[in-house]
XYZ file of C-alpha atoms in Angstrom:
188
model
C 0.000 0.000 0.000
C 0.938 3.655 0.055
C 3.332 5.036 2.649
C 0.489 6.557 4.699
C -1.185 3.147 5.090
C 2.015 1.555 6.358
C 1.611 -0.046 9.772
C 4.305 1.145 12.173
C 5.144 0.159 15.735
C 7.258 2.676 17.657
C 9.088 1.538 20.794
C 12.467 1.561 22.502
C 14.969 -1.025 21.272
C 14.112 -4.436 22.748
C 10.963 -6.444 23.362
C 9.385 -4.991 26.488
C 5.793 -3.859 26.371
C 5.581 -3.863 22.579
C 6.278 -7.576 22.185
C 2.679 -8.796 22.531
C 1.633 -6.321 19.826
C 4.400 -7.685 17.559
C 3.102 -11.217 18.116
C -0.480 -10.157 17.338
C 0.644 -8.405 14.140
C 2.480 -11.597 13.132
C -0.520 -13.843 13.918
C -2.713 -11.441 11.920
C -0.190 -11.565 9.041
C 0.106 -7.762 9.022
C 3.384 -6.449 7.674
C 4.699 -3.646 9.834
C 7.697 -1.432 10.285
C 9.373 -1.729 13.665
C 10.555 1.799 14.511
C 13.174 1.711 17.291
C 13.305 4.910 19.337
C 16.970 4.943 20.312
C 17.641 8.506 21.483
C 16.037 11.332 23.462
C 15.953 13.319 20.199
C 14.011 10.547 18.432
C 11.519 10.426 21.296
C 11.153 14.221 21.243
C 10.550 14.104 17.469
C 7.863 11.416 17.915
C 6.230 13.453 20.705
C 6.229 16.514 18.439
C 4.078 14.668 15.865
C 1.165 14.682 18.326
C 0.594 10.984 17.590
C 1.001 9.784 21.201
C -2.492 9.997 22.741
C -1.189 9.669 26.314
C 2.434 10.648 25.644
C 3.456 6.986 26.090
C 5.001 4.288 23.953
C 4.532 1.876 22.369
C 2.657 3.614 19.572
C 0.959 1.542 16.883
C 0.016 3.337 13.672
C -2.553 1.193 11.861
C -5.706 1.754 9.803
C -5.253 5.530 10.087
C -5.310 5.279 13.896
C -2.659 6.069 16.499
C -2.987 3.437 19.226
C -1.525 3.612 22.715
C -1.589 1.043 25.544
C -0.431 -2.498 24.735
C -3.576 -4.235 25.973
C -5.761 -1.975 23.816
C -3.560 -2.676 20.778
C -3.775 -6.410 21.418
C -7.568 -6.317 21.692
C -7.953 -4.094 18.606
C -5.856 -6.538 16.570
C -7.801 -9.470 18.064
C -11.144 -7.975 16.989
C -9.758 -6.940 13.608
C -8.331 -10.405 12.895
C -11.082 -12.570 14.399
C -8.999 -13.694 17.397
C -11.514 -12.715 20.089
C -13.571 -15.922 20.098
C -16.963 -16.494 18.522
C -19.299 -15.433 21.355
C -19.540 -12.862 24.124
C -18.689 -15.640 26.610
C -15.558 -16.459 24.563
C -14.587 -12.773 24.572
C -15.071 -12.692 28.354
C -12.794 -15.734 28.772
C -10.194 -14.088 26.509
C -10.283 -10.966 28.690
C -10.081 -12.957 31.954
C -7.148 -15.032 30.718
C -5.383 -11.934 29.366
C -5.830 -10.267 32.774
C -4.357 -13.275 34.581
C -1.517 -13.411 32.054
C -0.739 -9.716 32.672
C -0.291 -10.522 36.394
C 1.715 -13.656 35.528
C 3.972 -11.849 33.014
C 4.960 -9.118 35.474
C 7.246 -11.594 37.289
C 9.252 -12.370 34.139
C 9.554 -8.667 33.304
C 11.157 -8.227 36.756
C 13.397 -11.325 36.555
C 16.452 -9.479 35.240
C 16.390 -7.149 38.245
C 16.966 -9.917 40.828
C 20.407 -9.861 42.482
C 21.220 -13.374 41.209
C 20.007 -15.743 38.489
C 19.077 -18.240 41.223
C 16.817 -15.659 42.867
C 15.179 -14.917 39.512
C 14.577 -18.618 38.798
C 13.157 -19.172 42.288
C 10.771 -16.246 41.847
C 9.643 -17.485 38.400
C 9.136 -21.070 39.572
C 7.069 -19.845 42.525
C 4.875 -17.708 40.301
C 4.454 -20.518 37.762
C 3.401 -22.919 40.562
C 0.514 -20.553 41.231
C -0.556 -19.863 37.626
C 0.656 -22.859 35.586
C -1.874 -25.373 36.958
C -4.701 -22.851 36.440
C -3.756 -22.338 32.773
C -3.424 -26.131 32.364
C -6.871 -26.648 33.958
C -8.387 -24.089 31.579
C -6.928 -25.939 28.573
C -8.299 -29.230 29.940
C -11.741 -27.712 30.566
C -11.919 -26.143 27.097
C -10.812 -29.420 25.515
C -9.723 -28.083 22.104
C -6.015 -27.503 22.739
C -6.701 -23.763 22.981
C -7.640 -21.556 25.947
C -10.979 -20.414 24.514
C -13.314 -21.959 21.947
C -12.285 -24.145 19.014
C -9.418 -22.078 17.578
C -6.597 -19.655 18.321
C -7.516 -16.454 20.191
C -5.442 -13.604 21.537
C -5.608 -15.333 24.957
C -3.375 -18.103 23.566
C -1.001 -15.563 22.021
C -0.546 -13.484 25.194
C -0.125 -16.640 27.294
C 2.565 -18.135 25.064
C 4.343 -14.795 24.725
C 4.437 -14.528 28.544
C 5.740 -18.096 28.824
C 8.711 -17.284 26.577
C 9.913 -14.848 29.256
C 9.791 -17.647 31.842
C 11.370 -20.311 29.638
C 14.440 -18.136 29.006
C 15.221 -18.554 32.705
C 13.629 -21.961 33.413
C 13.849 -24.137 30.249
C 12.197 -27.208 31.863
C 9.263 -25.197 33.231
C 6.485 -26.912 31.216
C 7.388 -30.508 32.142
C 4.434 -30.790 34.542
C 1.912 -29.018 32.266
C 1.763 -31.062 29.034
C -1.181 -29.225 27.447
C 0.522 -25.888 28.060
C 3.687 -27.321 26.465
C 1.689 -28.360 23.368
C 0.020 -24.922 23.117
C 3.443 -23.278 23.413
C 4.750 -25.361 20.518
C 1.691 -24.599 18.375
C 1.658 -20.827 18.828
C 5.428 -20.374 18.696
């Protein structure tokens, strides 16, 4: 398409809070330009465009819109691409799982700030012991190999993306949750 219709994701170098949006763009098969903001001057220039609705990054430029807030971007892309389930109850489950995943993911975002790798791993294992069995039980209850309904939803995408942050530190994490391990392999 023309330059103005180009989808662009603006964020600091690295994965961080833009990563889930990148995954959703990939799942939706939307080509996008990843714009790394690498200097105070680049950030000031982006701010000067007036495109940041709440003066925060990431910023997703898509469909003539300037989107802020990762969870809003994820849900917009989910609705746009048909990854929000088939019913209102499915959508509710997607939102509940995404909320739990946001709590779960926070621990892996903090892992690098622990004084030692052992402390990070211990923290991640403890958090997974709380959430892992719940995610596994949801997969068992749904019975399709996915978290919600008969096919992939954004709930699966955010869950697997969060798990990657854990698995970097604890590679054998999914040994006790076989359905979660299968989902991870499917989405990745």
